[in-house]
mmCIF file of C-alpha atoms in Angstrom:
data_model
loop_
_atom_site.group_PDB
_atom_site.id
_atom_site.type_symbol
_atom_site.label_atom_id
_atom_site.label_comp_id
_atom_site.label_asym_id
_atom_site.label_seq_id
_atom_site.Cartn_x
_atom_site.Cartn_y
_atom_site.Cartn_z
ATOM 1 C CA MET L 1 97.153 55.195 76.773
ATOM 2 C CA ALA L 2 100.690 55.800 78.267
ATOM 3 C CA ASP L 3 100.893 57.773 81.670
ATOM 4 C CA PRO L 4 102.981 60.865 80.641
ATOM 5 C CA ASP L 5 104.043 61.158 84.398
ATOM 6 C CA ASN L 6 105.696 57.674 84.338
ATOM 7 C CA GLU L 7 106.609 57.363 80.651
ATOM 8 C CA THR L 8 110.395 56.991 79.482
ATOM 9 C CA ILE L 9 111.459 58.966 76.565
ATOM 10 C CA LEU L 10 114.828 59.123 74.846
ATOM 11 C CA LEU L 11 115.711 62.245 73.228
ATOM 12 C CA ARG L 12 118.781 61.794 70.686
ATOM 13 C CA GLY L 13 120.332 63.523 67.766
ATOM 14 C CA ALA L 14 120.726 66.809 69.787
ATOM 15 C CA ARG L 15 123.568 69.338 71.088
ATOM 16 C CA ILE L 16 122.892 69.073 74.678
ATOM 17 C CA TYR L 17 124.201 71.562 77.175
ATOM 18 C CA ARG L 18 124.629 69.885 80.486
ATOM 19 C CA SER L 19 125.711 72.910 82.565
ATOM 20 C CA ALA L 20 128.302 75.656 83.160
ATOM 21 C CA GLN L 21 130.274 73.179 85.243
ATOM 22 C CA ASP L 22 130.000 70.329 83.099
ATOM 23 C CA ARG L 23 131.063 71.134 79.353
ATOM 24 C CA ARG L 24 131.180 67.474 78.205
ATOM 25 C CA PRO L 25 129.511 66.853 74.883
ATOM 26 C CA ALA L 26 126.196 64.842 74.873
ATOM 27 C CA SER L 27 123.942 63.946 72.058
ATOM 28 C CA ALA L 28 121.152 61.999 73.889
ATOM 29 C CA LEU L 29 119.118 62.203 77.149
ATOM 30 C CA LEU L 30 116.801 60.013 78.868
ATOM 31 C CA VAL L 31 113.709 61.229 80.628
ATOM 32 C CA ARG L 32 111.879 59.113 83.061
ATOM 33 C CA ALA L 33 108.682 60.226 84.977
ATOM 34 C CA GLY L 34 109.490 63.560 83.969
ATOM 35 C CA ARG L 35 112.914 63.917 85.315
ATOM 36 C CA VAL L 36 116.296 63.498 83.524
ATOM 37 C CA ALA L 37 117.547 59.827 84.217
ATOM 38 C CA TRP L 38 120.466 59.662 81.932
ATOM 39 C CA ILE L 39 122.615 61.895 79.649
ATOM 40 C CA GLY L 40 125.519 61.109 77.406
ATOM 41 C CA ASP L 41 126.452 60.072 73.804
ATOM 42 C CA GLY L 42 123.684 58.400 71.549
ATOM 43 C CA ALA L 43 125.700 55.274 70.928
ATOM 44 C CA ASP L 44 125.449 54.595 74.795
ATOM 45 C CA ALA L 45 121.986 55.525 75.062
ATOM 46 C CA PRO L 46 119.700 53.089 77.317
ATOM 47 C CA SER L 47 117.155 51.285 74.923
ATOM 48 C CA THR L 48 113.593 52.344 75.538
ATOM 49 C CA ARG L 49 110.395 52.056 73.551
ATOM 50 C CA ARG L 50 109.770 55.709 72.801
ATOM 51 C CA VAL L 51 112.698 57.454 70.934
ATOM 52 C CA VAL L 52 112.475 61.102 69.758
ATOM 53 C CA ASP L 53 115.091 62.358 67.184
ATOM 54 C CA LEU L 54 115.707 66.200 67.692
ATOM 55 C CA GLY L 55 117.300 66.543 64.282
ATOM 56 C CA GLY L 56 120.381 68.578 65.632
ATOM 57 C CA SER L 57 118.334 70.882 67.838
ATOM 58 C CA THR L 58 120.029 72.311 71.072
ATOM 59 C CA VAL L 59 118.804 71.492 74.428
ATOM 60 C CA LEU L 60 119.306 73.665 77.349
ATOM 61 C CA PRO L 61 118.557 73.157 81.059
ATOM 62 C CA GLY L 62 115.456 75.017 82.328
ATOM 63 C CA LEU L 63 116.037 78.604 83.146
ATOM 64 C CA THR L 64 115.552 79.848 86.656
ATOM 65 C CA ASP L 65 114.204 83.516 87.224
ATOM 66 C CA CYS L 66 115.255 84.247 90.535
ATOM 67 C CA HIS L 67 113.395 87.712 91.047
ATOM 68 C CA LEU L 68 110.115 88.026 89.347
ATOM 69 C CA HIS L 69 106.922 90.000 90.572
ATOM 70 C CA LEU L 70 104.573 87.300 89.041
ATOM 71 C CA PHE L 71 101.538 88.799 91.020
ATOM 72 C CA SER L 72 102.198 92.080 89.236
ATOM 73 C CA LEU L 73 102.369 90.516 85.930
ATOM 74 C CA ALA L 74 98.971 88.520 86.450
ATOM 75 C CA LEU L 75 97.172 91.642 87.876
ATOM 76 C CA ALA L 76 98.251 93.390 84.808
ATOM 77 C CA ARG L 77 95.890 91.269 82.816
ATOM 78 C CA ARG L 78 92.906 92.809 84.834
ATOM 79 C CA GLN L 79 94.159 96.352 84.414
ATOM 80 C CA ILE L 80 95.012 98.776 81.668
ATOM 81 C CA ALA L 81 98.750 98.135 81.254
ATOM 82 C CA PHE L 82 100.523 101.092 79.722
ATOM 83 C CA SER L 83 103.725 99.423 79.065
ATOM 84 C CA THR L 84 102.012 97.414 76.284
ATOM 85 C CA LEU L 85 99.782 100.152 75.072
ATOM 86 C CA ALA L 86 102.831 102.876 74.958
ATOM 87 C CA PRO L 87 101.127 106.197 75.373
ATOM 88 C CA ASP L 88 103.499 109.170 74.370
ATOM 89 C CA SER L 89 101.709 111.959 76.341
ATOM 90 C CA ILE L 90 99.161 112.546 79.099
ATOM 91 C CA ALA L 91 96.422 113.129 76.508
ATOM 92 C CA GLY L 92 97.367 109.472 75.359
ATOM 93 C CA VAL L 93 97.040 108.157 78.966
ATOM 94 C CA LEU L 94 93.554 109.764 79.534
ATOM 95 C CA ALA L 95 92.218 108.214 76.172
ATOM 96 C CA LEU L 96 93.447 104.839 76.989
ATOM 97 C CA LEU L 97 91.684 105.175 80.318
ATOM 98 C CA ARG L 98 88.565 106.058 78.599
ATOM 99 C CA GLN L 99 88.864 103.387 76.064
ATOM 100 C CA GLY L 100 89.717 100.740 78.694
ATOM 101 C CA ALA L 101 87.096 101.796 81.314
ATOM 102 C CA GLY L 102 84.592 99.573 79.966
ATOM 103 C CA ARG L 103 86.361 96.491 81.056
ATOM 104 C CA PHE L 104 85.560 97.252 84.677
ATOM 105 C CA GLY L 105 81.977 96.496 85.872
ATOM 106 C CA PRO L 106 79.798 99.325 87.105
ATOM 107 C CA GLY L 107 80.946 101.134 90.198
ATOM 108 C CA GLU L 108 84.249 99.471 89.920
ATOM 109 C CA TRP L 109 87.511 101.600 90.100
ATOM 110 C CA VAL L 110 89.333 102.181 86.798
ATOM 111 C CA GLN L 111 92.838 100.991 87.534
ATOM 112 C CA GLY L 112 95.899 101.044 85.354
ATOM 113 C CA CYS L 113 99.535 99.871 85.863
ATOM 114 C CA GLU L 114 103.091 100.291 84.579
ATOM 115 C CA ILE L 115 102.816 103.775 83.752
ATOM 116 C CA ASN L 116 106.171 105.596 83.046
ATOM 117 C CA GLU L 117 106.309 109.362 83.011
ATOM 118 C CA ASP L 118 109.894 109.310 81.323
ATOM 119 C CA ARG L 119 108.166 107.983 77.989
ATOM 120 C CA LEU L 120 105.538 110.762 78.188
ATOM 121 C CA ALA L 121 106.142 114.013 76.265
ATOM 122 C CA GLU L 122 105.366 115.988 79.605
ATOM 123 C CA ARG L 123 108.053 113.895 81.535
ATOM 124 C CA ARG L 124 105.456 113.712 84.424
ATOM 125 C CA LEU L 125 102.736 111.554 85.930
ATOM 126 C CA PRO L 126 99.004 112.689 85.104
ATOM 127 C CA THR L 127 97.572 114.800 87.921
ATOM 128 C CA ARG L 128 94.574 114.625 89.999
ATOM 129 C CA ALA L 129 93.004 117.346 88.256
ATOM 130 C CA GLU L 130 93.633 115.729 84.742
ATOM 131 C CA LEU L 131 92.164 112.353 85.834
ATOM 132 C CA ASP L 132 89.150 114.226 87.547
ATOM 133 C CA ALA L 133 88.354 115.771 84.110
ATOM 134 C CA ALA L 134 88.208 112.597 82.446
ATOM 135 C CA PHE L 135 86.454 110.633 85.477
ATOM 136 C CA PRO L 136 84.716 112.982 87.684
ATOM 137 C CA GLU L 137 82.538 110.390 89.136
ATOM 138 C CA ARG L 138 84.619 107.184 89.115
ATOM 139 C CA PRO L 139 87.557 106.256 91.209
ATOM 140 C CA VAL L 140 90.745 105.932 89.247
ATOM 141 C CA LEU L 141 94.149 104.586 90.478
ATOM 142 C CA LEU L 142 97.278 103.974 88.495
ATOM 143 C CA ARG L 143 100.360 102.207 89.632
ATOM 144 C CA ARG L 144 103.876 103.394 88.501
ATOM 145 C CA TYR L 145 105.867 100.700 86.503
ATOM 146 C CA CYS L 146 108.211 100.399 89.624
ATOM 147 C CA GLY L 147 105.401 99.777 91.929
ATOM 148 C CA HIS L 148 106.648 102.609 94.311
ATOM 149 C CA ALA L 149 104.153 105.265 93.441
ATOM 150 C CA ALA L 150 100.344 105.710 92.992
ATOM 151 C CA VAL L 151 98.159 108.207 91.013
ATOM 152 C CA PHE L 152 94.685 108.893 91.976
ATOM 153 C CA ASN L 153 91.759 111.108 91.354
ATOM 154 C CA THR L 154 89.546 112.790 93.759
ATOM 155 C CA MET L 155 87.047 109.964 94.044
ATOM 156 C CA ALA L 156 89.646 107.356 94.783
ATOM 157 C CA MET L 157 91.022 109.835 97.494
ATOM 158 C CA HIS L 158 87.682 110.303 98.992
ATOM 159 C CA SER L 159 86.796 106.561 98.835
ATOM 160 C CA LEU L 160 90.234 105.965 100.799
ATOM 161 C CA GLY L 161 89.470 108.563 103.338
ATOM 162 C CA ILE L 162 92.568 110.584 102.459
ATOM 163 C CA PRO L 163 91.987 114.227 103.744
ATOM 164 C CA GLU L 164 93.300 117.245 101.583
ATOM 165 C CA ALA L 165 95.903 118.113 104.475
ATOM 166 C CA ALA L 166 96.935 114.536 104.635
ATOM 167 C CA PRO L 167 100.501 114.467 106.349
ATOM 168 C CA ASP L 168 103.552 112.678 104.870
ATOM 169 C CA THR L 169 104.409 109.295 106.616
ATOM 170 C CA GLN L 170 107.808 107.686 107.651
ATOM 171 C CA PHE L 171 109.365 107.287 104.275
ATOM 172 C CA GLY L 172 106.191 108.118 102.469
ATOM 173 C CA HIS L 173 105.056 111.423 100.867
ATOM 174 C CA TYR L 174 102.285 112.961 98.738
ATOM 175 C CA GLY L 175 102.922 115.011 95.850
ATOM 176 C CA ARG L 176 101.420 118.817 96.320
ATOM 177 C CA ALA L 177 100.356 121.408 93.858
ATOM 178 C CA ALA L 178 101.545 125.008 94.288
ATOM 179 C CA ASP L 179 98.679 125.644 96.715
ATOM 180 C CA GLY L 180 99.436 122.908 99.037
ATOM 181 C CA THR L 181 96.598 120.463 97.885
ATOM 182 C CA LEU L 182 97.348 117.060 96.941
ATOM 183 C CA ASP L 183 98.145 116.520 93.258
ATOM 184 C CA GLY L 184 97.212 113.097 93.128
ATOM 185 C CA SER L 185 100.583 111.277 93.504
ATOM 186 C CA ALA L 186 101.865 109.184 96.353
ATOM 187 C CA TRP L 187 105.226 107.710 96.848
ATOM 188 C CA GLU L 188 106.722 104.889 98.751
ATOM 189 C CA ARG L 189 104.731 103.873 102.001
ATOM 190 C CA ALA L 190 102.085 106.391 101.226
ATOM 191 C CA ALA L 191 101.506 104.611 97.970
ATOM 192 C CA GLU L 192 101.814 101.195 99.797
ATOM 193 C CA ALA L 193 99.052 102.173 102.074
ATOM 194 C CA ILE L 194 96.815 103.044 99.039
ATOM 195 C CA PHE L 195 97.311 99.880 97.034
ATOM 196 C CA ARG L 196 96.747 97.931 100.181
ATOM 197 C CA ARG L 197 93.247 99.637 100.884
ATOM 198 C CA ALA L 198 92.087 99.814 97.229
ATOM 199 C CA PRO L 199 89.868 97.195 95.955
ATOM 200 C CA GLY L 200 91.764 94.202 94.933
ATOM 201 C CA PRO L 201 91.127 91.206 92.316
ATOM 202 C CA ASP L 202 88.860 88.354 93.132
ATOM 203 C CA PRO L 203 91.237 85.624 94.493
ATOM 204 C CA ALA L 204 89.974 82.680 92.365
ATOM 205 C CA GLN L 205 90.103 84.630 89.172
ATOM 206 C CA MET L 206 93.725 85.935 90.253
ATOM 207 C CA ALA L 207 94.840 82.352 90.943
ATOM 208 C CA ALA L 208 93.707 81.442 87.350
ATOM 209 C CA ASP L 209 95.594 84.297 85.981
ATOM 210 C CA ILE L 210 98.877 83.383 87.738
ATOM 211 C CA ARG L 211 98.544 79.841 86.599
ATOM 212 C CA ALA L 212 98.324 81.204 82.864
ATOM 213 C CA VAL L 213 101.314 83.530 83.421
ATOM 214 C CA LEU L 214 103.300 80.334 84.630
ATOM 215 C CA GLY L 215 102.214 78.504 81.485
ATOM 216 C CA GLU L 216 103.914 81.489 79.555
ATOM 217 C CA CYS L 217 106.908 81.191 81.579
ATOM 218 C CA LEU L 218 107.185 77.514 80.798
ATOM 219 C CA ARG L 219 106.976 78.302 77.199
ATOM 220 C CA LEU L 220 109.827 80.693 77.498
ATOM 221 C CA GLY L 221 111.909 77.992 78.973
ATOM 222 C CA ILE L 222 111.463 79.096 82.618
ATOM 223 C CA THR L 223 111.222 76.106 84.723
ATOM 224 C CA ALA L 224 111.678 77.766 88.245
ATOM 225 C CA LEU L 225 111.201 81.062 89.411
ATOM 226 C CA CYS L 226 110.836 83.011 92.803
ATOM 227 C CA GLU L 227 108.096 85.467 93.546
ATOM 228 C CA ALA L 228 110.245 88.278 95.002
ATOM 229 C CA ALA L 229 108.006 89.843 97.623
ATOM 230 C CA VAL L 230 104.546 88.422 98.475
ATOM 231 C CA GLY L 231 102.867 91.479 99.799
ATOM 232 C CA PHE L 232 104.583 94.107 97.698
ATOM 233 C CA VAL L 233 101.521 94.608 95.528
ATOM 234 C CA ILE L 234 98.373 94.655 97.561
ATOM 235 C CA GLY L 235 99.391 93.486 101.028
ATOM 236 C CA TYR L 236 100.806 89.930 102.300
ATOM 237 C CA ASP L 237 97.506 88.367 103.593
ATOM 238 C CA ARG L 238 95.515 89.206 100.319
ATOM 239 C CA GLU L 239 98.354 88.011 98.129
ATOM 240 C CA ALA L 240 99.001 84.913 100.372
ATOM 241 C CA GLU L 241 95.497 83.842 99.848
ATOM 242 C CA VAL L 242 95.649 83.857 96.245
ATOM 243 C CA TRP L 243 98.894 81.665 96.375
ATOM 244 C CA GLU L 244 97.369 79.251 98.716
ATOM 245 C CA ARG L 245 94.438 78.894 96.238
ATOM 246 C CA LEU L 246 96.939 78.198 93.529
ATOM 247 C CA ARG L 247 98.692 75.606 95.627
ATOM 248 C CA GLY L 248 95.444 73.722 96.496
ATOM 249 C CA ALA L 249 93.928 73.658 92.998
ATOM 250 C CA PRO L 250 93.982 70.422 91.241
ATOM 251 C CA GLY L 251 96.898 69.488 88.904
ATOM 252 C CA PRO L 252 100.627 70.373 89.232
ATOM 253 C CA LEU L 253 101.970 73.642 88.737
ATOM 254 C CA PRO L 254 103.977 74.043 85.310
ATOM 255 C CA VAL L 255 106.963 75.480 87.252
ATOM 256 C CA ARG L 256 108.805 75.136 90.530
ATOM 257 C CA MET L 257 108.048 78.050 92.914
ATOM 258 C CA GLY L 258 110.095 80.043 95.579
ATOM 259 C CA PHE L 259 108.830 82.856 97.635
ATOM 260 C CA MET L 260 109.911 85.867 99.736
ATOM 261 C CA ALA L 261 107.461 87.023 101.922
ATOM 262 C CA GLN L 262 107.547 90.707 102.790
ATOM 263 C CA LEU L 263 107.247 90.270 106.568
ATOM 264 C CA THR L 264 109.491 90.526 109.540
ATOM 265 C CA ALA L 265 110.336 87.512 111.619
ATOM 266 C CA ALA L 266 107.836 88.553 114.317
ATOM 267 C CA GLU L 267 105.081 89.221 111.627
ATOM 268 C CA ALA L 268 105.867 85.629 110.179
ATOM 269 C CA ALA L 269 105.877 84.140 113.673
ATOM 270 C CA ALA L 270 102.466 85.610 114.365
ATOM 271 C CA ARG L 271 100.979 83.773 111.100
ATOM 272 C CA GLY L 272 102.513 80.563 112.115
ATOM 273 C CA LEU L 273 105.029 80.593 109.478
ATOM 274 C CA SER L 274 108.437 79.007 109.408
ATOM 275 C CA PRO L 275 110.998 78.439 106.420
ATOM 276 C CA THR L 276 109.761 75.428 104.322
ATOM 277 C CA LEU L 277 111.608 73.705 101.613
ATOM 278 C CA GLY L 278 110.191 71.518 99.000
ATOM 279 C CA PRO L 279 111.178 70.078 95.324
ATOM 280 C CA ASP L 280 108.522 72.428 93.843
ATOM 281 C CA TRP L 281 107.237 74.807 96.611
ATOM 282 C CA THR L 282 109.867 76.801 98.816
ATOM 283 C CA ALA L 283 109.002 79.471 101.212
ATOM 284 C CA ASP L 284 112.168 80.089 103.299
ATOM 285 C CA THR L 285 112.986 83.929 102.585
ATOM 286 C CA LEU L 286 111.845 87.105 104.386
ATOM 287 C CA LYS L 287 112.093 90.274 102.172
ATOM 288 C CA PHE L 288 112.873 93.735 103.543
ATOM 289 C CA PHE L 289 113.130 97.218 101.770
ATOM 290 C CA ALA L 290 116.079 99.251 102.655
ATOM 291 C CA ASP L 291 115.169 102.166 100.445
ATOM 292 C CA GLY L 292 113.375 103.228 97.423
ATOM 293 C CA ILE L 293 114.192 103.681 93.812
ATOM 294 C CA ILE L 294 116.662 105.765 91.640
ATOM 295 C CA GLY L 295 113.888 106.781 89.360
ATOM 296 C CA GLY L 296 111.838 108.242 92.262
ATOM 297 C CA ARG L 297 114.674 109.746 93.870
ATOM 298 C CA THR L 298 114.049 107.674 96.958
ATOM 299 C CA SER L 299 117.296 105.663 96.935
ATOM 300 C CA ALA L 300 119.479 106.093 100.090
ATOM 301 C CA LEU L 301 122.561 107.932 98.712
ATOM 302 C CA THR L 302 125.717 109.352 100.401
ATOM 303 C CA GLU L 303 125.805 112.234 97.838
ATOM 304 C CA PRO L 304 122.587 114.113 96.515
ATOM 305 C CA PHE L 305 120.923 113.424 93.330
ATOM 306 C CA CYS L 306 122.562 115.549 90.691
ATOM 307 C CA ASP L 307 119.072 116.846 89.209
ATOM 308 C CA ARG L 308 116.776 117.253 92.409
ATOM 309 C CA GLY L 309 119.031 117.142 95.322
ATOM 310 C CA GLY L 310 118.355 115.247 98.496
ATOM 311 C CA CYS L 311 120.015 111.958 99.324
ATOM 312 C CA GLY L 312 116.757 109.737 99.524
ATOM 313 C CA GLY L 313 116.440 107.863 102.736
ATOM 314 C CA PHE L 314 115.557 104.292 104.494
ATOM 315 C CA VAL L 315 112.131 102.843 104.719
ATOM 316 C CA LEU L 316 113.091 101.896 108.403
ATOM 317 C CA PRO L 317 115.531 103.631 110.650
ATOM 318 C CA GLU L 318 118.891 102.098 109.960
ATOM 319 C CA ALA L 319 119.313 100.618 113.430
ATOM 320 C CA LEU L 320 115.887 98.955 113.143
ATOM 321 C CA LEU L 321 116.501 97.533 109.676
ATOM 322 C CA ALA L 322 119.723 96.006 111.070
ATOM 323 C CA ASP L 323 117.759 94.516 114.048
ATOM 324 C CA GLU L 324 115.108 92.991 111.825
ATOM 325 C CA ILE L 325 117.702 91.365 109.526
ATOM 326 C CA PHE L 326 119.555 89.973 112.676
ATOM 327 C CA ALA L 327 116.018 88.629 114.025
ATOM 328 C CA ALA L 328 115.064 86.989 110.623
ATOM 329 C CA HIS L 329 118.560 85.215 110.194
ATOM 330 C CA ALA L 330 118.352 84.164 113.855
ATOM 331 C CA ALA L 331 114.908 82.480 113.147
ATOM 332 C CA GLY L 332 116.453 80.425 110.577
ATOM 333 C CA TRP L 333 115.006 82.411 107.544
ATOM 334 C CA ARG L 334 116.953 83.359 104.416
ATOM 335 C CA VAL L 335 116.997 87.216 103.965
ATOM 336 C CA ALA L 336 116.670 89.274 100.892
ATOM 337 C CA VAL L 337 116.786 92.985 101.086
ATOM 338 C CA HIS L 338 116.057 95.575 98.351
ATOM 339 C CA ALA L 339 118.652 98.269 98.262
ATOM 340 C CA THR L 340 119.312 100.448 95.336
ATOM 341 C CA GLY L 341 121.282 103.421 96.781
ATOM 342 C CA ASP L 342 125.142 103.217 97.643
ATOM 343 C CA ARG L 343 124.332 104.153 101.242
ATOM 344 C CA ALA L 344 121.617 101.595 101.699
ATOM 345 C CA ILE L 345 123.786 98.745 100.096
ATOM 346 C CA ALA L 346 126.585 99.560 102.599
ATOM 347 C CA HIS L 347 124.436 99.290 105.491
ATOM 348 C CA VAL L 348 122.785 96.245 104.405
ATOM 349 C CA ALA L 349 126.113 94.357 103.792
ATOM 350 C CA GLU L 350 127.118 95.416 107.201
ATOM 351 C CA SER L 351 123.990 94.162 108.646
ATOM 352 C CA PHE L 352 124.455 90.752 106.901
ATOM 353 C CA GLU L 353 127.908 90.633 108.434
ATOM 354 C CA ARG L 354 126.628 91.223 111.841
ATOM 355 C CA ALA L 355 123.993 88.713 111.698
ATOM 356 C CA GLN L 356 126.389 85.950 110.226
ATOM 357 C CA ALA L 357 128.902 86.720 112.843
ATOM 358 C CA ALA L 358 126.519 86.087 115.585
ATOM 359 C CA ALA L 359 125.203 82.932 114.160
#
């Protein structure tokens, strides 16, 4: 039997799109050992034993998704994913939680993801009291579709050691009821702390789920992708363990992988990390968050939000963010920054200019 990794195949009878920079027509393509070895007119094609006629089909280069939260997509397989279930009310959310609770083992938290209050009739997230009524003796934790907000019940709150009078943090706050008690919502860094402390997935099972999602990406024509923030979902070290398991598993990955690590240059150095480049596995970028999200009214703006007031804010003090960008660039890392508000975008652009000018 021929070894597919070393086999030579001629694909002909096709409309082949080379690239945006090369519009020359082509009707045949030679693949050798899994790589394109020749492309051109069918009449000039090299001879080979195996020929496949594509019958006029169109052939495109593989797609690259340069910003994907693959870890979140895989984790959704283990949680109650509201984006696919599409509830239209708080009652619908609670009903889906009750129906899906059986997938979690005895004593395990009931966890859901991708909830979007803008698609609910009430135009708000479920409250702690509503989750308590449905699950009085079991922890419940939901993740807003953006990943920047958490919703929890009292059992989860107590399990995490969050006191009723928990203070807001630097660029992180809790939602509060009229009497000042926590309403069960947490935003930005307050939510991040919850997700990093809550029970996480089994690393081996998570690695298998990611491989399955990579296979789905390949079937959609995506042959390379970048995980846009290792650490954004449950923390860098827990996520990195899963990725290393995936990398060390038998057999090649179905797509080429790139990674942005949600670490500062100092945190990367403390873990012994340095920029690495490879044909199928590249980790050369550090990812920072300048501000939050428009939907949560946490983006850093120059003018107040028209509906709720306030101009959002920065995750880190502006001077510190500029220094972290400078340090990462000086250490040889590529730098990526999440910035959604106009004030944040302007500050990041200025910080990039400063770092590049000093290089």
